[in-house]
Amino acid sequence: MAANRKSQRIEPSFQGSGGRDDDDFHVDAGDRVAGGRKGRGKPAKAERPRRGSGRRRQSSGGGFFGLFRRLFYWCVVLGIWGAIGVGGLVLYYGARMPSATSWSIPDRPPNIKILAVSGDAIANRGLTGGEALSLENMSPYIPQAVIAIEDRRFYSHFGIDPLGLARAMITNITTGRMVQGGSTLTQQLAKNMFLSPERTLERKVQEVLLAFWLEHKYSKDQILAMYLNRVFFGSNSYGVEAASRRYFNKSARDVNLGEAALLAGLLKAPSRLSPARDPEAAEARAQVVLGAMREEGFVTDTEITTAMSQTPARAKSYWSGAQHYAADMVMAQLPGMIGDIKEDLVIDTTIDLDLEKKADEAITALLDKDGEKSNASQAALVSIDGTGAIRALVGGRDYAESQFDRASKAKRQPGSAFKPFVYAAALEAGRSPLSVRNDAPVRIGKWTPENYDQKYRGEVTLSSALAQSLNTIAAQLVMEVGPDEVIKLARRLGIESELQSNASIALGTSEVTLVELTSAYAPFMNGGYKATPHIIRRISTADGRVLYENTYDNPPRVLEPNIVSMMNGMMMRVITEGTGKNARIPGWSAAGKSGTTQSFRDALFVGYTSNLTTGVWFGNDDGKSMKKVTGGGLPAKAWSQFMTAAHEGLSPSPLFGTAGGGEPVVDGTEPAPEGDQLFDIISRTLGNEPARDGQAVANEQTGAVPLDDGFTPPADVGQQGQTGTRRTTLLDVLLGG
């Protein structure tokens, strides 16, 4: 009965669930538990496969491939967000820039090309220091070298070079320092033209945008040309033309392979690799550039060997050559002629490069030979023609060491080189070369002039007094004609500096420049016409439009022909027998005057032939005394060397108003002898007393009395002759003695 009760409790359960009768299911008590599990186990059977399936998914999601999939997934995600971020930055910084429609290439700073009379270039001036050249006009090695070392895929990229940037990043990471840059030439051009050099994210983004714009608007050749004409090459040189002339003294049109490699090598570090600073480093970098050019197929091994065998460039720390003094003078005068410089200009000058070279050689040779032992460290020279055109200008010993122009900017006492203006004023007042004065101690107020050798020669003609540079006679003449008259004459002839109206003006105590002093001598050469010194003939734009042309072709007359004739005869004696003997030029008639200031601080010689008037100065910038260097010494020697070289191949011709030997040509325009002069001359010839138009007259007019109180003003070298009174013979009269 118990068994039956148990069967009855289970039966409804199974009937309800399976519809089976009691005969189909026979189990004991333990079997019921198991059977019960089996009866309800269909859900349990489904649960076990789910657990097994989960383990299979876990196993298949691990390992290398799972890691790779996850890495790829996150790279994609980060890439998308990175692109969004970069795009946002580009939009942000791009919005801060002006509208692209307003972008334009900034004008290149104007270049001033300065030419000699031959048309050869003297120099280029301006912020760039050189004119712009097209790719066709520059050496083909230059663009090849720059592309090889700076941007090998220049002609294939679109403004930025992803491969180059990646290569630079890898190189910098592996080396642990910044050794390569990823910027293309286009990016560099954009940075140089539009942006500041600061390293910021904003500037880099703007640089890329501008590079895209440049590539869209201009051709590759145009971009490369703009880059080469604007990039900095060190030593204040912008563009290949400026750098080529700076380092090689030649145009970029003419540079060879080795020079082009050196220029391209400078772009990495223009100041550090400059051949002016470190020639060895510049040459080593050039070798790297040559190797890059060979890798790119621009040059062959044979060309590389030839280039490597060439002597490395040796550049000075600054532009060298005396012609740069002339270029500086041009630049100083230019604004006053045309105002602000807004475009490229071409300046035609009066400089003769051949004469410029000879002048530089004459100055340098004497300073190298005698400068140290004479304690003379500097010199200057200026040479002009009869119109006032400056043909040669040397402002100092070495332009690379000192750019100060001692010819046109330094004002110094001319010493006795000022005396010709005193004598010319005396001739205009009625005196003549044969007028006689007494060389003896005199006092003018509190001043007592003395001759250089402190000796006196008694009665002398004015011609002899000028040849021997006698200070006492010059002082007497100043007081006879008046200091103001001397100043007026000097002004007419071209002296513009302030002149002191006193007796000591006779000895050149007022300061002047060498240029104005030399130009004031030119009227003696050209027959009495003013020779305004000028160096600029014409100013034109690059397209040939003339902005200025000088008007010195119709100068005013400042001296009468007879005065010029007498002065030429007198100053010829300075060279033939006086203080300027070292200035003789074989076969040529020449005239001039020496000058030496007190304590030998300055020494000058200014003289002329029928072709050129030249002035030379020797001294020291600090005013220290030289060792007895006089105007008739080093300056006269330098003058002779230069003028001899300048007149090679020319036919000798006499000075104006002379017969070639120094005698003035007397014509109807010569003034009559001053009162009773002929009688006085005959009286001296016969041994009678001197005429009263000599020292006695001077004493009466000025109150001067013979006196020696030891005061010695700036003095010139006097020819050391015999002391005492020298008789004037009839032969002296006929020869102008």
XYZ file of C-alpha atoms in Angstrom:
737
model
C 0.000 0.000 0.000
C 2.888 2.251 0.685
C 4.266 1.606 -2.740
C 0.989 2.324 -4.308
C 0.744 5.673 -2.493
C 4.086 6.736 -3.791
C 3.175 5.846 -7.330
C 0.037 7.801 -7.065
C 1.884 10.970 -6.001
C 4.231 10.871 -8.919
C 1.733 9.900 -11.579
C -0.011 13.208 -12.005
C 3.192 14.827 -12.375
C 4.316 12.709 -15.248
C 0.926 12.523 -16.840
C 0.741 16.175 -16.889
C 4.130 16.528 -18.267
C 4.601 13.569 -20.550
C 1.227 11.850 -21.004
C 2.754 8.427 -20.253
C 1.019 5.561 -18.176
C 2.474 3.863 -15.120
C 3.755 0.747 -16.975
C 6.286 2.754 -18.921
C 8.205 4.097 -15.962
C 9.662 1.759 -13.254
C 12.093 3.308 -10.786
C 12.937 2.913 -7.144
C 13.262 5.718 -4.684
C 16.805 6.607 -5.823
C 15.796 6.402 -9.423
C 13.053 8.927 -8.870
C 15.568 11.550 -7.919
C 17.553 10.806 -10.982
C 14.531 10.462 -13.106
C 13.185 13.640 -11.709
C 16.335 15.420 -12.841
C 15.995 13.866 -16.218
C 12.360 14.795 -16.358
C 13.092 18.407 -15.585
C 16.545 18.269 -17.200
C 15.851 19.646 -20.595
C 16.579 23.142 -19.333
C 19.611 21.781 -17.516
C 20.872 20.144 -20.696
C 20.604 23.519 -22.496
C 22.487 25.252 -19.667
C 25.611 23.117 -19.975
C 26.286 24.011 -23.631
C 26.033 27.721 -22.733
C 28.783 27.300 -20.171
C 30.913 25.445 -22.660
C 30.267 28.013 -25.403
C 31.359 30.842 -23.076
C 34.666 29.130 -22.424
C 35.261 28.741 -26.161
C 34.644 32.466 -26.748
C 37.071 33.376 -23.973
C 39.678 31.111 -25.447
C 39.261 32.417 -29.000
C 39.353 36.132 -27.834
C 42.837 35.887 -26.210
C 46.338 35.445 -27.634
C 48.264 37.411 -30.278
C 45.425 37.924 -32.746
C 43.110 39.226 -30.085
C 45.746 41.698 -28.941
C 46.318 42.781 -32.540
C 42.606 43.307 -33.091
C 42.287 45.371 -29.946
C 45.388 47.407 -30.893
C 44.034 48.039 -34.361
C 40.703 49.036 -32.924
C 42.150 51.589 -30.563
C 44.514 52.951 -33.231
C 41.531 53.601 -35.448
C 39.695 55.253 -32.607
C 42.651 57.394 -31.612
C 43.363 58.219 -35.256
C 39.838 59.460 -35.730
C 40.020 61.584 -32.609
C 43.500 62.795 -33.574
C 42.257 63.800 -37.004
C 39.385 65.627 -35.391
C 41.806 67.387 -33.035
C 44.219 68.328 -35.807
C 41.367 69.526 -37.930
C 40.132 71.624 -35.066
C 43.569 73.166 -34.550
C 43.900 73.889 -38.255
C 40.484 75.506 -38.321
C 41.231 77.485 -35.169
C 44.636 78.795 -36.187
C 43.551 79.190 -39.782
C 40.659 81.365 -38.629
C 43.189 83.620 -36.883
C 44.978 84.279 -40.180
C 43.864 86.861 -42.733
C 41.669 85.693 -45.551
C 43.578 83.740 -48.198
C 42.289 86.136 -50.838
C 44.403 88.864 -49.246
C 47.620 86.843 -49.152
C 50.394 88.083 -51.389
C 54.137 87.688 -51.690
C 55.794 90.545 -49.760
C 58.045 92.751 -51.825
C 61.690 91.823 -51.685
C 63.733 94.626 -50.051
C 65.108 96.910 -52.792
C 68.592 96.225 -54.050
C 70.948 98.994 -55.161
C 73.375 97.847 -57.827
C 76.380 100.157 -58.044
C 78.335 100.161 -61.303
C 81.715 101.529 -62.389
C 82.161 103.577 -65.557
C 82.955 100.328 -67.374
C 79.604 98.834 -66.367
C 81.232 96.322 -64.014
C 79.611 95.911 -60.627
C 81.285 97.668 -57.716
C 78.887 96.405 -55.053
C 75.280 95.708 -54.192
C 73.714 97.507 -51.277
C 70.387 97.284 -49.480
C 68.947 94.886 -46.912
C 69.566 91.920 -49.201
C 73.007 92.895 -50.472
C 72.376 91.477 -53.928
C 70.004 91.600 -56.861
C 67.402 88.920 -57.581
C 68.294 86.380 -60.282
C 66.070 83.981 -62.162
C 66.948 80.284 -62.153
C 68.064 80.628 -65.761
C 70.536 83.384 -64.888
C 72.242 81.723 -61.922
C 74.682 78.843 -62.016
C 72.725 75.566 -62.420
C 74.805 74.024 -59.647
C 73.153 76.277 -57.047
C 69.546 74.979 -57.255
C 70.841 71.423 -57.639
C 72.963 71.685 -54.503
C 70.164 73.231 -52.453
C 67.599 70.618 -53.523
C 70.026 67.747 -52.870
C 70.794 68.779 -49.299
C 67.568 70.495 -48.240
C 64.582 68.948 -50.068
C 65.219 65.979 -52.374
C 61.526 65.494 -53.228
C 60.930 69.173 -53.878
C 59.512 68.607 -57.360
C 57.196 65.770 -56.250
C 55.651 66.833 -52.935
C 52.677 69.150 -52.466
C 54.185 71.622 -49.984
C 54.926 69.235 -47.158
C 56.888 66.000 -47.405
C 55.466 63.213 -45.184
C 58.323 60.848 -46.054
C 60.925 63.470 -45.278
C 59.160 64.359 -42.051
C 59.015 60.704 -40.983
C 62.661 60.184 -41.851
C 63.640 63.253 -39.830
C 61.606 62.082 -36.828
C 63.178 58.622 -36.880
C 66.667 60.048 -37.242
C 66.167 62.497 -34.390
C 64.737 59.745 -32.143
C 67.533 57.280 -32.862
C 70.267 59.866 -32.342
C 68.632 61.394 -29.292
C 69.004 64.918 -30.574
C 67.740 67.265 -33.269
C 69.878 66.534 -36.328
C 67.355 66.800 -39.170
C 64.419 69.003 -39.978
C 61.351 67.954 -41.864
C 60.471 71.301 -43.418
C 60.393 71.541 -47.182
C 61.791 74.450 -49.155
C 58.233 75.670 -49.584
C 57.689 75.650 -45.833
C 60.979 77.460 -45.268
C 59.995 80.085 -47.817
C 56.623 80.551 -46.140
C 58.288 80.964 -42.759
C 60.878 83.425 -44.049
C 58.382 85.580 -45.906
C 55.355 85.609 -43.631
C 56.071 84.314 -40.139
C 58.214 84.948 -37.104
C 61.044 82.536 -36.226
C 59.461 81.472 -32.925
C 58.830 77.731 -32.485
C 55.135 77.396 -31.607
C 52.342 75.107 -32.700
C 50.425 78.030 -34.143
C 53.348 79.090 -36.317
C 53.852 75.535 -37.573
C 50.198 75.189 -38.539
C 50.259 78.538 -40.305
C 53.475 77.534 -42.053
C 51.816 74.425 -43.475
C 48.759 76.373 -44.649
C 50.959 78.958 -46.333
C 53.012 76.213 -47.961
C 49.829 74.737 -49.475
C 48.877 78.197 -50.726
C 52.290 78.775 -52.297
C 52.212 75.416 -54.053
C 48.730 76.172 -55.382
C 49.523 79.680 -56.601
C 53.087 79.367 -57.954
C 55.066 76.877 -59.981
C 57.915 74.897 -58.461
C 60.519 76.940 -60.345
C 58.985 80.185 -59.109
C 59.007 78.943 -55.513
C 62.635 77.803 -55.797
C 63.712 81.119 -57.332
C 61.978 83.094 -54.577
C 63.651 80.927 -51.962
C 67.160 81.257 -53.415
C 66.818 85.032 -53.738
C 65.629 85.566 -50.155
C 67.234 82.972 -47.904
C 69.923 84.085 -45.446
C 73.480 82.924 -46.180
C 75.253 84.618 -43.284
C 77.450 87.732 -43.110
C 74.515 90.025 -43.880
C 73.947 88.297 -47.221
C 70.394 87.508 -48.333
C 70.049 85.610 -51.586
C 72.576 83.738 -53.692
C 73.823 86.823 -55.547
C 74.707 88.658 -52.345
C 76.330 85.567 -50.839
C 78.325 84.823 -53.971
C 79.736 88.327 -54.166
C 80.323 88.363 -50.416
C 82.275 85.114 -50.252
C 83.717 84.693 -53.754
C 83.728 88.252 -55.137
C 81.822 87.066 -58.195
C 78.261 86.871 -59.430
C 76.067 83.858 -58.706
C 75.996 83.462 -62.469
C 79.624 82.329 -62.388
C 80.035 80.134 -59.299
C 81.469 76.655 -59.844
C 80.376 73.336 -58.375
C 82.485 73.596 -55.217
C 81.297 77.128 -54.509
C 77.671 76.161 -55.067
C 78.075 73.295 -52.591
C 79.540 75.678 -50.029
C 76.602 78.063 -50.437
C 74.066 75.269 -50.055
C 75.901 74.021 -46.974
C 75.504 77.391 -45.285
C 71.723 76.991 -45.056
C 72.022 74.607 -42.115
C 73.798 77.168 -39.912
C 74.682 80.361 -41.830
C 76.671 82.030 -39.077
C 78.489 79.001 -37.700
C 79.400 77.549 -41.116
C 80.343 80.850 -42.761
C 83.722 80.647 -44.524
C 84.411 84.085 -43.074
C 84.257 82.561 -39.604
C 85.295 78.927 -40.014
C 86.597 77.994 -43.492
C 87.315 74.395 -42.445
C 83.774 73.811 -41.178
C 82.327 75.407 -44.314
C 84.450 73.157 -46.505
C 83.503 70.033 -44.548
C 79.820 70.846 -44.953
C 80.364 71.449 -48.684
C 81.743 67.914 -48.980
C 78.504 66.584 -47.479
C 76.522 68.565 -50.051
C 78.629 67.173 -52.887
C 77.920 63.663 -51.661
C 74.193 64.379 -51.633
C 74.373 65.749 -55.164
C 76.098 62.586 -56.324
C 73.409 60.411 -54.694
C 70.730 62.379 -56.523
C 72.561 62.021 -59.828
C 73.174 65.749 -60.297
C 76.935 65.324 -60.696
C 79.388 62.587 -61.583
C 82.319 61.213 -59.616
C 84.696 63.044 -61.932
C 83.005 66.372 -61.218
C 83.080 65.623 -57.502
C 86.819 64.936 -57.648
C 87.437 68.190 -59.482
C 85.350 70.181 -57.016
C 87.038 68.627 -53.996
C 90.464 69.513 -55.357
C 89.626 73.208 -55.562
C 91.027 75.589 -52.962
C 88.495 76.326 -50.195
C 87.088 79.834 -50.174
C 88.836 82.175 -47.764
C 86.525 85.040 -47.019
C 87.330 87.978 -44.796
C 85.129 88.932 -41.910
C 83.660 91.748 -43.986
C 83.524 92.876 -47.576
C 87.040 93.607 -48.757
C 88.322 95.961 -51.416
C 88.698 99.730 -51.563
C 85.760 99.987 -53.967
C 83.425 99.485 -51.013
C 84.428 102.909 -49.682
C 83.069 104.304 -52.944
C 79.907 102.212 -52.582
C 79.378 103.576 -49.073
C 79.734 107.133 -50.373
C 77.083 106.406 -52.993
C 74.691 105.076 -50.367
C 75.264 108.123 -48.164
C 74.322 110.498 -50.999
C 71.457 108.489 -52.494
C 68.558 109.442 -50.162
C 69.244 113.144 -50.646
C 68.862 112.732 -54.393
C 65.753 110.570 -54.726
C 64.261 110.238 -51.234
C 63.053 106.877 -49.957
C 64.229 103.850 -51.895
C 61.203 101.723 -52.820
C 62.414 99.669 -55.774
C 65.548 98.121 -57.212
C 67.976 100.742 -58.503
C 71.017 100.838 -60.754
C 73.607 103.516 -59.937
C 76.134 104.519 -62.590
C 79.170 106.034 -60.886
C 82.298 107.853 -61.971
C 84.632 105.250 -60.437
C 87.252 103.664 -62.665
C 87.903 100.217 -61.205
C 91.354 100.042 -62.779
C 92.370 103.322 -61.124
C 90.703 102.179 -57.906
C 92.862 99.076 -57.861
C 96.041 101.036 -58.572
C 95.236 103.526 -55.821
C 94.634 100.737 -53.319
C 97.886 99.045 -54.304
C 99.907 102.251 -53.937
C 98.535 102.943 -50.447
C 98.868 99.362 -49.245
C 102.403 98.906 -50.610
C 103.800 101.933 -48.774
C 102.014 101.152 -45.520
C 103.247 97.567 -45.643
C 106.773 98.705 -46.363
C 107.202 101.807 -44.190
C 104.063 102.122 -42.087
C 105.269 100.337 -38.961
C 108.671 101.967 -38.773
C 107.123 105.369 -39.506
C 104.290 104.841 -37.005
C 101.745 105.463 -39.763
C 98.782 103.085 -39.604
C 96.316 104.627 -42.041
C 96.167 106.411 -45.360
C 93.591 107.726 -47.804
C 93.537 108.758 -51.457
C 91.088 110.474 -53.760
C 91.557 111.194 -57.450
C 89.232 113.337 -59.587
C 89.170 114.578 -63.144
C 88.671 118.111 -64.401
C 84.895 117.935 -64.041
C 85.047 116.898 -60.396
C 84.170 113.262 -61.125
C 85.755 110.987 -58.530
C 87.733 108.362 -60.409
C 89.316 106.588 -57.438
C 88.618 106.640 -53.718
C 90.504 104.815 -50.970
C 89.168 105.544 -47.510
C 91.651 103.517 -45.508
C 94.179 100.734 -45.386
C 91.732 97.818 -45.335
C 87.967 98.051 -45.704
C 87.511 94.641 -44.092
C 89.138 95.949 -40.903
C 87.663 99.452 -40.860
C 84.802 100.840 -42.919
C 85.350 104.466 -41.860
C 86.041 106.618 -44.917
C 88.997 108.855 -44.121
C 88.835 110.497 -47.547
C 85.329 111.967 -47.356
C 84.375 111.921 -43.664
C 87.508 112.719 -41.670
C 88.272 116.410 -41.229
C 91.902 117.231 -40.551
C 94.209 120.194 -40.809
C 95.725 120.391 -44.295
C 98.851 122.213 -43.169
C 100.750 123.947 -45.933
C 98.609 122.167 -48.533
C 96.257 125.116 -47.954
C 98.861 127.664 -49.091
C 97.952 127.632 -52.807
C 94.694 129.403 -51.929
C 96.667 132.086 -50.087
C 98.984 132.616 -53.047
C 96.106 132.603 -55.534
C 94.358 135.300 -53.485
C 97.595 137.304 -53.493
C 97.867 136.994 -57.267
C 94.285 138.185 -57.637
C 95.199 141.163 -55.437
C 97.909 142.158 -57.916
C 100.996 140.236 -56.798
C 102.933 138.037 -59.192
C 105.210 134.992 -58.898
C 108.161 137.406 -59.088
C 106.999 139.619 -56.233
C 109.612 139.648 -53.468
C 109.085 139.266 -49.745
C 111.566 139.032 -46.897
C 111.778 135.679 -45.164
C 112.538 136.722 -41.599
C 111.022 136.324 -38.111
C 107.764 138.252 -37.851
C 104.986 138.658 -35.323
C 101.313 138.955 -36.214
C 99.508 139.982 -33.051
C 100.580 137.344 -30.531
C 101.482 134.833 -33.207
C 104.962 134.323 -34.557
C 105.083 131.926 -37.522
C 108.286 129.999 -38.109
C 109.561 127.922 -40.978
C 109.816 124.198 -40.510
C 113.606 124.218 -40.278
C 113.587 127.451 -38.214
C 115.870 129.050 -40.819
C 115.309 132.202 -42.853
C 116.312 132.975 -46.395
C 115.945 136.714 -46.626
C 114.481 138.099 -49.806
C 112.674 135.543 -51.931
C 110.154 135.635 -54.733
C 106.664 134.310 -54.107
C 107.392 131.486 -56.511
C 110.413 130.376 -54.481
C 108.570 130.866 -51.194
C 105.776 128.510 -52.299
C 108.224 125.918 -53.623
C 110.101 125.943 -50.299
C 106.867 126.216 -48.265
C 108.015 129.219 -46.247
C 105.543 129.926 -43.479
C 106.573 133.504 -42.875
C 105.824 134.530 -46.449
C 102.405 132.844 -46.460
C 101.506 134.599 -43.211
C 102.549 137.964 -44.664
C 100.419 137.405 -47.752
C 97.360 136.544 -45.682
C 97.658 139.811 -43.814
C 98.255 141.756 -47.005
C 95.144 140.507 -48.797
C 93.115 139.776 -45.647
C 91.986 136.385 -44.261
C 88.439 136.968 -45.521
C 89.631 137.261 -49.110
C 91.520 133.998 -48.786
C 88.393 132.339 -47.416
C 86.277 133.728 -50.257
C 88.657 132.304 -52.829
C 88.786 128.925 -51.078
C 84.992 128.859 -51.029
C 84.835 129.609 -54.750
C 87.190 126.754 -55.489
C 85.247 124.232 -53.432
C 86.200 124.302 -49.734
C 82.914 123.963 -47.828
C 84.104 123.295 -44.266
C 84.216 126.086 -41.725
C 87.333 128.245 -42.045
C 88.663 130.458 -39.277
C 89.273 134.053 -40.365
C 92.713 134.634 -38.888
C 96.310 134.799 -39.987
C 97.039 131.165 -39.139
C 94.742 130.110 -41.957
C 97.845 130.549 -44.105
C 99.265 127.402 -42.545
C 96.122 125.320 -42.872
C 94.863 125.317 -39.296
C 91.183 124.983 -40.291
C 90.042 121.403 -40.796
C 88.835 120.098 -44.170
C 88.210 116.721 -45.795
C 90.627 115.260 -48.296
C 87.879 115.157 -50.942
C 87.059 118.851 -50.746
C 90.712 119.860 -50.552
C 91.545 117.811 -53.643
C 88.567 119.101 -55.607
C 89.585 122.682 -54.752
C 92.913 122.050 -56.525
C 91.147 120.924 -59.706
C 90.501 124.477 -61.033
C 94.274 124.865 -61.346
C 94.235 121.807 -63.580
C 91.183 122.535 -65.732
C 91.836 126.195 -66.494
C 89.872 127.873 -63.701
C 86.493 126.092 -63.594
C 84.883 124.763 -60.446
C 85.126 121.009 -60.099
C 82.298 119.960 -57.786
C 83.237 116.497 -56.476
C 80.678 113.889 -57.426
C 80.544 110.118 -57.637
C 77.016 109.473 -58.966
C 76.420 110.008 -62.683
C 72.983 108.496 -63.074
C 70.304 106.774 -61.020
C 67.918 104.442 -62.844
C 65.299 101.885 -61.974
C 65.851 98.255 -62.883
C 63.732 98.742 -66.019
C 65.842 101.706 -67.198
C 63.762 104.676 -66.058
C 66.150 107.545 -65.179
C 65.475 109.151 -61.792
C 68.529 111.410 -61.600
C 71.403 112.562 -63.768
C 74.115 114.945 -62.625
C 74.424 118.449 -64.060
C 78.112 119.195 -63.607
C 78.745 119.580 -67.330
C 78.589 123.397 -67.282
C 80.667 124.531 -64.290
C 81.188 128.203 -63.394
C 84.553 129.881 -63.817
C 86.213 130.501 -60.443
C 89.718 131.637 -61.505
C 90.920 133.771 -64.367
C 93.195 132.017 -66.876
C 96.191 134.209 -66.073
C 95.916 133.367 -62.348
C 95.738 129.665 -63.203
C 98.769 129.974 -65.460
C 100.879 131.680 -62.779
C 99.791 129.247 -60.067
C 100.631 126.254 -62.266
C 104.095 127.595 -62.917
C 104.650 128.176 -59.193
C 103.373 124.789 -58.065
C 105.381 122.944 -60.698
C 108.462 124.221 -58.895
C 107.228 122.517 -55.714
C 107.776 119.189 -57.476
C 110.827 120.014 -59.561
C 112.889 121.698 -56.830
C 110.840 122.126 -53.668
C 109.247 120.003 -50.964
C 107.465 117.695 -53.427
C 110.434 116.162 -55.239
C 109.236 112.656 -54.358
C 106.116 113.307 -56.395
C 107.835 113.508 -59.757
C 106.278 111.578 -62.647
C 108.707 110.629 -65.419
C 107.873 112.453 -68.633
C 104.922 114.380 -67.234
C 104.425 117.951 -66.113
C 102.941 117.916 -62.632
C 102.222 120.461 -59.926
C 101.149 120.210 -56.322
C 101.758 121.070 -52.700
C 102.768 119.165 -49.594
C 101.308 119.650 -46.146
C 102.391 118.542 -42.677
C 100.636 119.413 -39.445
C 102.140 120.055 -36.056
C 103.971 117.153 -34.413
C 103.675 115.117 -37.630
C 100.102 114.125 -36.892
C 99.002 114.477 -40.519
C 100.926 114.448 -43.772
C 99.389 115.270 -47.150
C 100.279 115.781 -50.755
C 97.818 117.169 -53.286
C 98.845 117.539 -56.889
C 97.722 117.262 -60.477
C 98.628 116.672 -64.086
C 96.587 117.720 -67.091
C 94.432 114.612 -66.547
C 93.901 113.997 -62.837
C 94.024 115.786 -59.507
C 94.923 113.502 -56.617
C 95.183 113.979 -52.874
C 96.901 111.603 -50.451
C 96.859 111.569 -46.640
C 98.895 109.549 -44.134
C 98.389 109.485 -40.389
C 96.727 107.685 -37.476
C 93.079 107.537 -36.494
C 93.882 108.422 -32.891
C 95.927 111.473 -33.869
C 99.227 110.059 -32.628
C 102.344 111.563 -34.113
C 104.205 109.789 -36.855
C 107.976 109.518 -36.907
C 108.852 112.622 -38.922
C 106.547 111.701 -41.811
C 106.043 114.821 -43.911
C 103.824 115.587 -46.862
C 106.860 115.386 -49.105
C 107.622 111.888 -47.798
C 105.185 108.955 -47.803
C 102.219 110.909 -49.263
C 104.307 112.260 -52.155
C 105.715 108.806 -52.839
C 102.263 107.217 -52.846
C 101.018 110.035 -55.072
C 103.827 109.423 -57.545
C 103.279 105.652 -57.619
C 99.574 105.991 -58.248
C 99.817 108.787 -60.806
C 102.614 107.024 -62.686
C 100.463 103.896 -62.962
C 97.369 105.937 -63.858
C 99.156 107.661 -66.750
C 100.642 104.550 -68.335
C 99.960 104.530 -72.056
C 98.928 108.199 -72.182
C 100.740 110.893 -74.128
C 102.236 113.596 -71.873
C 100.671 117.028 -72.117
C 101.557 120.335 -70.407
C 99.587 121.916 -67.635
C 97.164 124.688 -68.476
C 98.883 127.976 -69.231
C 102.438 126.636 -69.215
C 104.895 125.840 -71.950
C 105.526 122.436 -70.449
C 108.565 123.406 -68.439
C 106.818 125.450 -65.810
C 106.971 128.913 -67.372
C 103.644 130.764 -67.261
C 102.317 131.735 -70.663
C 102.128 135.522 -70.623
C 99.341 137.072 -72.649
C 97.349 140.264 -72.628
C 95.237 139.127 -69.696
C 98.136 139.036 -67.209
C 97.980 141.934 -64.751
C 100.612 144.632 -64.867
C 103.350 144.387 -62.218
C 102.376 145.936 -58.903
C 103.653 149.497 -58.217
C 107.238 150.028 -59.411
C 107.851 146.268 -59.368
C 110.016 146.251 -62.487
C 112.121 149.079 -61.018
C 112.467 147.132 -57.773
C 113.590 143.998 -59.588
C 116.262 145.903 -61.533
C 117.390 147.585 -58.339
C 117.862 144.214 -56.641
C 119.737 142.943 -59.639
C 122.127 145.893 -59.310
C 122.525 145.277 -55.585
C 120.421 148.178 -54.261
C 118.117 148.144 -51.209
C 115.008 145.970 -51.264
C 111.801 147.528 -52.377
C 109.341 148.674 -49.741
C 106.593 146.370 -51.012
C 108.305 143.566 -49.129
C 108.563 143.030 -45.409
C 108.512 146.737 -44.571
C 105.105 147.180 -46.169
C 103.781 144.111 -44.398
C 105.010 145.409 -41.064
C 103.404 148.778 -41.612
C 100.054 147.223 -42.539
C 99.873 144.603 -39.826
C 102.024 145.931 -37.003
C 104.174 142.834 -37.185
C 107.690 143.062 -35.793
C 110.487 140.518 -35.950
C 110.312 138.350 -32.845
C 110.960 134.770 -31.769
C 109.035 133.779 -28.655
C 109.338 130.024 -29.215
C 105.711 129.424 -30.328
C 105.512 127.056 -33.282
C 102.139 126.660 -35.013
C 101.355 123.749 -37.335
C 104.116 123.864 -39.910
C 105.163 122.274 -43.154
C 108.470 120.986 -44.337
C 110.642 123.788 -45.677
C 113.458 123.096 -48.088
C 116.661 123.344 -46.131
C 118.690 125.997 -47.903
C 121.200 128.619 -47.005
C 120.267 131.234 -44.468
C 120.656 134.953 -44.924
C 119.794 137.275 -47.758
C 120.092 135.838 -51.238
C 120.610 138.224 -54.134
C 118.176 138.031 -57.007
C 120.148 137.860 -60.227
C 118.866 138.675 -63.676
C 118.940 134.932 -64.422
C 116.705 134.344 -61.403
C 114.310 136.952 -62.724
C 114.157 135.371 -66.159
C 113.678 131.877 -64.702
C 111.073 132.976 -62.189
C 113.428 132.557 -59.187
